[in-house]
Coordinates of C-alpha atoms in Angstrom, one line a residue:
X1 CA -16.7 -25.3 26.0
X2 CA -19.1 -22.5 24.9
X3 CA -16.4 -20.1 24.4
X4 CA -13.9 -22.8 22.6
X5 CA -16.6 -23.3 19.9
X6 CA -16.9 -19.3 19.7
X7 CA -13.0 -18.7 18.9
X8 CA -12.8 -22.2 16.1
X9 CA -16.1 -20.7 14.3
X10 CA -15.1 -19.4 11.0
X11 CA -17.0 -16.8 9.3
X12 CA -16.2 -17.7 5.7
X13 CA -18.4 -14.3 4.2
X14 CA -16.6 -12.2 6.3
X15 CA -13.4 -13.3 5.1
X16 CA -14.5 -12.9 1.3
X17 CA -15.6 -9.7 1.8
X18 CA -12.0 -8.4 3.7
X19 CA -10.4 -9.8 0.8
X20 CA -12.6 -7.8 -1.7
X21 CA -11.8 -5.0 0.4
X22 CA -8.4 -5.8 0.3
X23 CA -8.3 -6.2 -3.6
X24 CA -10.3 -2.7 -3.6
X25 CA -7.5 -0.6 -1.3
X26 CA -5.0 -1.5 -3.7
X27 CA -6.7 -1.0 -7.0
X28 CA -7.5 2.3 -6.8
X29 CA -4.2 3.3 -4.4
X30 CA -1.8 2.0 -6.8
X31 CA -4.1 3.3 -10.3
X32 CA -2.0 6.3 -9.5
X33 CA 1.2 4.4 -10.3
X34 CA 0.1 4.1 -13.7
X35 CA -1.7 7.4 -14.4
X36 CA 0.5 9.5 -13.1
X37 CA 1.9 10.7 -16.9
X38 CA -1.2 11.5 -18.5
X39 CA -2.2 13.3 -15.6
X40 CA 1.1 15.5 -15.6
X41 CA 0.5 16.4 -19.6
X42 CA -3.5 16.6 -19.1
X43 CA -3.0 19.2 -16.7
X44 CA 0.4 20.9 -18.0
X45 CA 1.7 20.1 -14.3
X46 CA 5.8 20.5 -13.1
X47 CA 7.5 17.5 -11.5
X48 CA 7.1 19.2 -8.0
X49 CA 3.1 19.7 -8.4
X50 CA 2.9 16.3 -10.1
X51 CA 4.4 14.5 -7.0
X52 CA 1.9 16.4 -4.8
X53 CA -0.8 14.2 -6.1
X54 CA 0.9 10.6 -4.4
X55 CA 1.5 13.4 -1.5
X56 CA -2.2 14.2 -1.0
X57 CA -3.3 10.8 -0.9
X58 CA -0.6 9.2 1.5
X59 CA -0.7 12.2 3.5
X60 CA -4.3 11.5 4.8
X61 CA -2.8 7.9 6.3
X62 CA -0.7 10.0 8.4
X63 CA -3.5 12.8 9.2
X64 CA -6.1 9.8 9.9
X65 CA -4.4 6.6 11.0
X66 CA -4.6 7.2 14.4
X67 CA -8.2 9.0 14.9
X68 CA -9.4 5.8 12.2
X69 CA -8.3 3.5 15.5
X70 CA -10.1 5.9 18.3
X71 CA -13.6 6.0 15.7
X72 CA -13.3 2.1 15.3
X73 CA -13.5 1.8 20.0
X74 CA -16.4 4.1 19.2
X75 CA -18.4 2.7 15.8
X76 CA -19.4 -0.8 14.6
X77 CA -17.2 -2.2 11.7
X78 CA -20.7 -1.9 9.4
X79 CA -21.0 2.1 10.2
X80 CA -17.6 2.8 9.5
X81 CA -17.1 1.0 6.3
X82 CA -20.5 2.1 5.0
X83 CA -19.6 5.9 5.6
X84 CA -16.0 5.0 4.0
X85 CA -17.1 3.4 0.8
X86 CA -20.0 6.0 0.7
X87 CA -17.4 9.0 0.7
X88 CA -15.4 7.2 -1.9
X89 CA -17.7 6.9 -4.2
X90 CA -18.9 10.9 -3.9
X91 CA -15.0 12.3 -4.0
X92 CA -14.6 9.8 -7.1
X93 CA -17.8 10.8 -8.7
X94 CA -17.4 14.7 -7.8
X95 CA -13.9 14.3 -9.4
X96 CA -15.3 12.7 -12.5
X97 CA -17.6 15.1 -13.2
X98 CA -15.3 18.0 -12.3
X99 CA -11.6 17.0 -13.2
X100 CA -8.9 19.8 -12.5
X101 CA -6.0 19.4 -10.6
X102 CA -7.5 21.2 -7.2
X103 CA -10.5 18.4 -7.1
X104 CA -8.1 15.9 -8.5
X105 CA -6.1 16.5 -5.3
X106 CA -8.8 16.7 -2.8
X107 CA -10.5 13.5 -4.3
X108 CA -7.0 12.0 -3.5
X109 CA -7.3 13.1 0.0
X110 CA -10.5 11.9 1.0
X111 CA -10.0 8.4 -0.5
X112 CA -6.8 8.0 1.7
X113 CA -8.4 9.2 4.2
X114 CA -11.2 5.9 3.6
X115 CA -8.2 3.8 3.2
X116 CA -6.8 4.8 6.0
X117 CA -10.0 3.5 8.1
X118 CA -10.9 0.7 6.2
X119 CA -7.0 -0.4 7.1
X120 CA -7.7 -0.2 10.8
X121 CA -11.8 -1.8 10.1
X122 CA -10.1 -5.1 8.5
X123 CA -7.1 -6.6 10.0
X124 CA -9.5 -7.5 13.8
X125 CA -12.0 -8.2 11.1
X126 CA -10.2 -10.9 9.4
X127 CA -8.6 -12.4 13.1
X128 CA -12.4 -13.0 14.3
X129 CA -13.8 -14.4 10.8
X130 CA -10.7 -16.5 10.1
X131 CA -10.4 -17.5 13.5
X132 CA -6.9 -16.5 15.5
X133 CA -5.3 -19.9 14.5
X134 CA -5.6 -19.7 11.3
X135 CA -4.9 -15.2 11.3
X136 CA -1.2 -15.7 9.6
X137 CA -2.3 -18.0 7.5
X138 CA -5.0 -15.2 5.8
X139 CA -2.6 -12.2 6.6
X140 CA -0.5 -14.0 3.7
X141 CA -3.7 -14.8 1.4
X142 CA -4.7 -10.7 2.2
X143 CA -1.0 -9.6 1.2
X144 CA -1.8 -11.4 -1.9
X145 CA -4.8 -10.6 -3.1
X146 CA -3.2 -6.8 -2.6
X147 CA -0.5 -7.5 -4.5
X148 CA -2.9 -9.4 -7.2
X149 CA -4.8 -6.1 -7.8
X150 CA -1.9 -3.7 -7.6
X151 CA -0.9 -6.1 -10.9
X152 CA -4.1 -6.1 -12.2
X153 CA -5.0 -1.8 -12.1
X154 CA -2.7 -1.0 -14.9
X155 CA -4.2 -3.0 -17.5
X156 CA -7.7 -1.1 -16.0
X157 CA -6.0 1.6 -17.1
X158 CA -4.5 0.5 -20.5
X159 CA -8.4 -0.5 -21.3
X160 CA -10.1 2.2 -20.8
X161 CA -7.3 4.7 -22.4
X162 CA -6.8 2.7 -25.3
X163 CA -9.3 4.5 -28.2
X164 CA -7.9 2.0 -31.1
X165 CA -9.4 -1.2 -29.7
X166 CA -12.3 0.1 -27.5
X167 CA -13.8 2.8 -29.4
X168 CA -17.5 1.0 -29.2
X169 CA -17.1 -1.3 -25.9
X170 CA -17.8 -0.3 -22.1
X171 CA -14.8 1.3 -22.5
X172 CA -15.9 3.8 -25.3
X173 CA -18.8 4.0 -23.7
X174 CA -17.4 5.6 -20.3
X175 CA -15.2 7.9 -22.4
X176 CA -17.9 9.4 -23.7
X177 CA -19.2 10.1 -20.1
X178 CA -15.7 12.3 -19.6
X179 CA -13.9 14.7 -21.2
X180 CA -12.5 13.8 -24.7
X181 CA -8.9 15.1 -24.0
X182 CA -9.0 13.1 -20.2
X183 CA -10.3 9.7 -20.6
X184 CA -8.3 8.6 -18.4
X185 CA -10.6 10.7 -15.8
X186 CA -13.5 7.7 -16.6
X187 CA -11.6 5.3 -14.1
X188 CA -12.6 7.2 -11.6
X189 CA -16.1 6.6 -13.1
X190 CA -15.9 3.3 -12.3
X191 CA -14.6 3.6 -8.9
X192 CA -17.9 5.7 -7.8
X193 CA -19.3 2.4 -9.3
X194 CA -17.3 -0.5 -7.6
X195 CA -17.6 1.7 -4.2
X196 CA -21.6 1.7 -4.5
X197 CA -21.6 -2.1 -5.0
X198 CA -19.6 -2.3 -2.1
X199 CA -21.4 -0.1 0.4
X200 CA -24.8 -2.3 -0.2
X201 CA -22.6 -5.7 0.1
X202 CA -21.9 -4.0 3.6
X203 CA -25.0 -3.0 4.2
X204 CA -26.5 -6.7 3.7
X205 CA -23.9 -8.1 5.6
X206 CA -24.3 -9.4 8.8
X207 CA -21.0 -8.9 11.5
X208 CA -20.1 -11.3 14.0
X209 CA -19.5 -9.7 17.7
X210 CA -15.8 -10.1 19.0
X211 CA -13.1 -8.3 21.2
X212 CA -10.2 -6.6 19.9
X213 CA -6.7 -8.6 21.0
X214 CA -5.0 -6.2 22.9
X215 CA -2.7 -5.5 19.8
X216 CA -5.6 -4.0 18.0
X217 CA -7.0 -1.8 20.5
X218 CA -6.4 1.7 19.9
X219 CA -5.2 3.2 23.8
X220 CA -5.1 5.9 25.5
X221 CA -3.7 9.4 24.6
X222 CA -1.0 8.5 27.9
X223 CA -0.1 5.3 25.5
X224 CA 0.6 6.9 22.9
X225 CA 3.1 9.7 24.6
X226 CA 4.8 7.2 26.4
X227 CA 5.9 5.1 23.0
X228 CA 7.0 8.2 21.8
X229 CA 9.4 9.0 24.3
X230 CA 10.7 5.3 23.2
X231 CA 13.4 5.9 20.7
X232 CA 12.7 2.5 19.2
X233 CA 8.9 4.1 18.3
X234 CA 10.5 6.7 16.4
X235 CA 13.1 4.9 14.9
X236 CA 11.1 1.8 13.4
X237 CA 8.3 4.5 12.6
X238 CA 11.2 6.1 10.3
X239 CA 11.6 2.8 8.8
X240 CA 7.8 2.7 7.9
X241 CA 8.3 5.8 6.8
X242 CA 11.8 5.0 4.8
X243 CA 10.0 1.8 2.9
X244 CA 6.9 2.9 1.9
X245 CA 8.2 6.4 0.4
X246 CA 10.6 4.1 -1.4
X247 CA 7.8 1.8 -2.5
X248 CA 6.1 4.7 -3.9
X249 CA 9.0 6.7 -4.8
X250 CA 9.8 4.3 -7.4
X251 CA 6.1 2.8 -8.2
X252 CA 4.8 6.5 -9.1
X253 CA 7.7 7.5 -11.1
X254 CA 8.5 4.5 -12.8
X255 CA 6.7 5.8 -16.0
X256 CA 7.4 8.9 -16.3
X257 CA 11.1 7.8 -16.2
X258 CA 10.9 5.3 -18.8
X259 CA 9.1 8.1 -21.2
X260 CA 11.4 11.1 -20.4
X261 CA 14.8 8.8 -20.9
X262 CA 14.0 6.6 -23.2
X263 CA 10.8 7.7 -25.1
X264 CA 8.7 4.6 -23.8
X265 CA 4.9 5.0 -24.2
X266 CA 3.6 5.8 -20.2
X267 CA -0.1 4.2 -21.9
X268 CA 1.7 0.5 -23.0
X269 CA 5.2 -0.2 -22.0
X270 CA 4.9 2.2 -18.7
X271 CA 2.1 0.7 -17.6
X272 CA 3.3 -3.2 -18.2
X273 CA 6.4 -2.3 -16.4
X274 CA 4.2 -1.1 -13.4
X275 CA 2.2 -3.9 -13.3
X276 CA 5.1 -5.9 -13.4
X277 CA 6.7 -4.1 -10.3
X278 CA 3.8 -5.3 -8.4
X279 CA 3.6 -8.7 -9.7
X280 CA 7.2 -9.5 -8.8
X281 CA 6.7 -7.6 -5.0
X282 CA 4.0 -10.2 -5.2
X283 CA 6.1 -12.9 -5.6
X284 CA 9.0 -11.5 -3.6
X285 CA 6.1 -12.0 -0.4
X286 CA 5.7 -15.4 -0.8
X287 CA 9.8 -15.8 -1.3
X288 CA 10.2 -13.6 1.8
X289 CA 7.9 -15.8 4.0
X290 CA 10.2 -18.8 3.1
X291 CA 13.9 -17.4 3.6
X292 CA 12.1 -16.0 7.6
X293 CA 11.7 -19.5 8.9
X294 CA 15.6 -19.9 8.0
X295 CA 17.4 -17.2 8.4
X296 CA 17.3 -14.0 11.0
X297 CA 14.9 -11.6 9.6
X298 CA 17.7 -8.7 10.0
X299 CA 19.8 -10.5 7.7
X300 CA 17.1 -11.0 5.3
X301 CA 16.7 -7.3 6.2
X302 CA 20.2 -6.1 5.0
X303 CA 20.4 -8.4 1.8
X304 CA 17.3 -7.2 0.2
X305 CA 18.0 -3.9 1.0
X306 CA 21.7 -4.0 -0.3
X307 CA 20.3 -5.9 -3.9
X308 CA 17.6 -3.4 -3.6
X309 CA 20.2 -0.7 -4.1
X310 CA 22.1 -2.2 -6.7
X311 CA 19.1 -2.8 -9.0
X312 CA 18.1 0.8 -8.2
X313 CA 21.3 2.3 -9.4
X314 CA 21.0 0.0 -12.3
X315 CA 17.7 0.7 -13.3
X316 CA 18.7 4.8 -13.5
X317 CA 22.2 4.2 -15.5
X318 CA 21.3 1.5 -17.7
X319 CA 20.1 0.7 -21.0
X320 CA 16.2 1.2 -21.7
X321 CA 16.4 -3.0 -21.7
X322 CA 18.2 -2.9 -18.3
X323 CA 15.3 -0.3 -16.9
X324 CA 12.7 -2.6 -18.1
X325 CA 14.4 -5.5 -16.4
X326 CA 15.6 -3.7 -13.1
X327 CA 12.6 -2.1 -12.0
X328 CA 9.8 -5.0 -11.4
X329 CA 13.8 -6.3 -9.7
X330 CA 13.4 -3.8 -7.3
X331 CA 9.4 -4.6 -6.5
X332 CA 10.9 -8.5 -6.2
X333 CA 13.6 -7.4 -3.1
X334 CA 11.3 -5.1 -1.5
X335 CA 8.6 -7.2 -0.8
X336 CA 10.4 -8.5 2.9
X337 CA 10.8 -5.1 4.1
X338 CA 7.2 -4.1 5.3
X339 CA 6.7 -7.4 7.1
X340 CA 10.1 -7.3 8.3
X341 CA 10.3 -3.7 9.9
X342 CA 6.7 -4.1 11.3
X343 CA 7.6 -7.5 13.1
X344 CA 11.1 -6.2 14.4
X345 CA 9.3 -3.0 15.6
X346 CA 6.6 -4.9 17.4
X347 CA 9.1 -7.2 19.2
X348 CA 11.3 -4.6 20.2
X349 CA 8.9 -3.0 22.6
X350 CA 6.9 -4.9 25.1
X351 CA 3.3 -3.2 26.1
X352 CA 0.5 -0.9 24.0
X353 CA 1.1 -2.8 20.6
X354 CA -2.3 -1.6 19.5
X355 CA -1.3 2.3 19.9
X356 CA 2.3 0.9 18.0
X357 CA 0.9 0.0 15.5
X358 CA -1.3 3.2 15.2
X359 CA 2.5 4.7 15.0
X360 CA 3.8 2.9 12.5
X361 CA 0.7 2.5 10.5
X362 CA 1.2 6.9 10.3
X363 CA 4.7 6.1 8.5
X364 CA 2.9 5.5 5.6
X365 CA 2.9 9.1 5.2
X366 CA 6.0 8.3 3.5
X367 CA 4.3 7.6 0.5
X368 CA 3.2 11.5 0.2
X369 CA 6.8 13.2 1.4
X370 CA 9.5 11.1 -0.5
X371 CA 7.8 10.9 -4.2
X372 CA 7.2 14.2 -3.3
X373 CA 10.8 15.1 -2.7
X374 CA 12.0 13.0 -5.9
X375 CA 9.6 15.4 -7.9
X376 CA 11.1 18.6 -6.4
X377 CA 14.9 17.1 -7.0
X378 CA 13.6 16.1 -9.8
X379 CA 12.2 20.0 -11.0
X380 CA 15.4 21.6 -9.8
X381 CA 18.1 18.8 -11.4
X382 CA 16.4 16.2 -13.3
X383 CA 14.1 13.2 -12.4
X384 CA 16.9 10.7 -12.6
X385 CA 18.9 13.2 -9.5
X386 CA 15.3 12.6 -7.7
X387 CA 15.3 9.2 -8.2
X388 CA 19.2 8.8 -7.0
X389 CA 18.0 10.6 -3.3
X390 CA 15.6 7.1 -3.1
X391 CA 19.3 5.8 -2.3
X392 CA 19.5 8.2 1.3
X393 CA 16.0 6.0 2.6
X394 CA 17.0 2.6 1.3
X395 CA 20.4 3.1 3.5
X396 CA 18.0 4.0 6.5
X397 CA 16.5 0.4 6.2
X398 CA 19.7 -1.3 5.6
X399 CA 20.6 0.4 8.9
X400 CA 17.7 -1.4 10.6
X401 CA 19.4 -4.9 10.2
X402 CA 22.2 -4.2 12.6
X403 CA 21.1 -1.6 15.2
X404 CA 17.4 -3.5 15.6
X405 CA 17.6 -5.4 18.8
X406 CA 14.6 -7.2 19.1
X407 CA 13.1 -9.1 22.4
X408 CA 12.1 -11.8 20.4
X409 CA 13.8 -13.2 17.4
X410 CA 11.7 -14.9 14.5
X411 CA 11.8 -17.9 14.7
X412 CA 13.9 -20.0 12.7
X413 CA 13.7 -23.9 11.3
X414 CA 17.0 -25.9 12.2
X415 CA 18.0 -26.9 9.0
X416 CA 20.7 -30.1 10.6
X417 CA 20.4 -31.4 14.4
X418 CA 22.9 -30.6 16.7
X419 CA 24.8 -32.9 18.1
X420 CA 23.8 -35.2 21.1
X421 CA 26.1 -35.6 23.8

């Protein structure tokens, strides 16, 4: 009785603070989305050296994904998200005081590298508070509030780089704090700030004990050798890898495309258009989590894929108009694809889920090698070439939906009753 009353308590603070966590992963990762054309004119940088900047904080998911699960067997949840939120708000305070392109880089590193632990921290976190009944259920709310940030960043941005309307407000006021030519530079300002509020709400907050399922557990080096020699692994972790470089691919370089083809301001209509790439991805979840419980996720898998690549090809050829419609398209039919690949990949393979997932979780590294590729394309042909090669990943996913063979299907609502004999 003891232990049924353990596993239906619900640690309601706990939960709030994973979901401000949540909310904080994606403001400042997907800030970058929206910056990512004044920093290329602020510091005079080539498409190949401007895509190095999503490359250098994705990267450090792949670099610390797995050694974030072995530190989290060894530390409590409270050390490790105190030392994460502490680092982030030194590398974005060092960068604010010294912005160049070297510490701009490096401060990009190090926050991945935070993300990528506070990533491995929250998910048990959120099971335990939420209780395991109720972990889907909260999974969705998470996705959510992630996708309600990533909407909400660019107008962060928009507010504090707009001089007309802010010249005396906060905003003016954390200008004046950066250089005059880089205000853009001052939202890192406020990161150092939002990361030192949240490293004393983790300080004050008290953790509940619990066990890792075994799906969260990190395993054994011998685990992790042994999945690899599992070509499902490596070819769901190319997947991972194949969706979130697309993700990025086309969430970093979204304004820069609109200004260089057709002279949209990166500052106001880039930034919208951003925002609004999220907001429909948003949106797209919640569709997604409908059309699984009636249909077989691989055929959910292939349709958004193949609209996905239509829209994309739009979005490149068309009309400024067309752009501005195709691209939040694109965020819409994407939004299946991470929950998909991840739940295929985990029911393909029977034992060590925890040291799977450790795997896939290193695919994001995606983020940092195809935006990066785009860029180079993009240095060598033009960006609208770079953006054509997101094509070659998307048909890797599309793939996925007829050579996955999972041991467990989702499962699907009967939509009439069969016949009775």
């Amino acid at each position: 009785m003891a232990s049924e009353k353990t596993t239906s308590k619900r640690y309601y603070h706990i939960i709030a603070l994973v979901m401000l966590i949540f909310f904080v992963i994606s403001f400042i990762t997907n800030i970058l989305n929206s910056i990512i054309v004044d920093v290329k004119n602020s510091f005079d940088l080539s498409l190949t050296l401007t895509g190095l900047l999503p490359f250098a904080f994705f990267i450090a998911y792949g670099v610390m994904s797995i050694p974030a699960g072995f530190l989290s067997e060894k530390y409590s949840d409270k050390t490790l998200l105190s030392w994460s939120f502490l680092f982030m708000a030194l590398a974005s305070m060092g960068f604010a005081f010294f912005p160049s392109y070297v510490v701009f880089s490096i401060t990009l590193f190090a926050l991945g590298s935070c993300m990528a632990v506070l990533q491995v921290i929250i998910n048990p976190m959120l099971r335990v508070a939420g209780g395991e009944e109720h972990f889907a259920f909260n999974s969705v709310l998470a996705q959510l509030v992630f996708g309600l940030a990533s909407f909400l960043s660019p107008f962060l941005y928009k507010y504090v780089v707009d001089t007309d309307s802010n010249e005396f407000g906060m905003a003016g006021y954390i200008r004046d704090l950066v250089p005059e030519n880089l205000p853009w530079v001052g939202l890192y300002m406020i990161f150092s700030v939002i990361a030192v509020v949240l490293l004393a709400v983790v300080f004050l907050t008290r953790y509940p004990k619990y066990e890792k399922n075994e799906d969260e557990v990190a395993g054994d080096t011998s685990s992790y050798f042994s999945l690899l020699k599992n070509k499902w692994t490596v070819l769901f972790f190319l997947g991972i890898f194949c969706y979130v470089g697309t993700e990025q691919g086309v969430g970093n370089w979204i304004s820069q495309f609109l200004y260089q083809y057709h002279g949209l301001d990166a500052q106001t209509v880039g930034a919208d258009t951003v925002a609004y790439f999220w907001a429909m991805l948003t949106v797209g979840c919640l569709l997604g989590l409908l059309l699984l419980k009636i249909m077989d996720s691989r055929k959910l898998l292939i349709g958004a894929t193949a609209i996905t690549m239509v829209f994309l090809v739009l979005a490149l050829t068309g009309s400024d108009k067309v752009a501005l419609f195709a691209f939040p398209a694109i965020g819409f039919f994407i939004s299946v694809m991470w929950s998909v690949i991840f739940s295929l990949a985990l029911n393909s393979v029977k034992e060590n889920h925890g040291s799977l997932s450790g795997i896939l979780c290193t695919g994001i590294a995606g983020g940092a090698i195809i935006p990066f590729l785009v860029g180079a394309l993009g240095e060598v042909s033009s960006l609208k070439i770079g953006m054509f090669f997101l094509l070659i990943p998307l048909a890797f996913v599309l793939s996925i939906g007829f050579w996955a063979k999972p041991l467990v299907n989702n499962k699907t609502i009967q939509l009439k009753n069969k016949p009775s004999n």
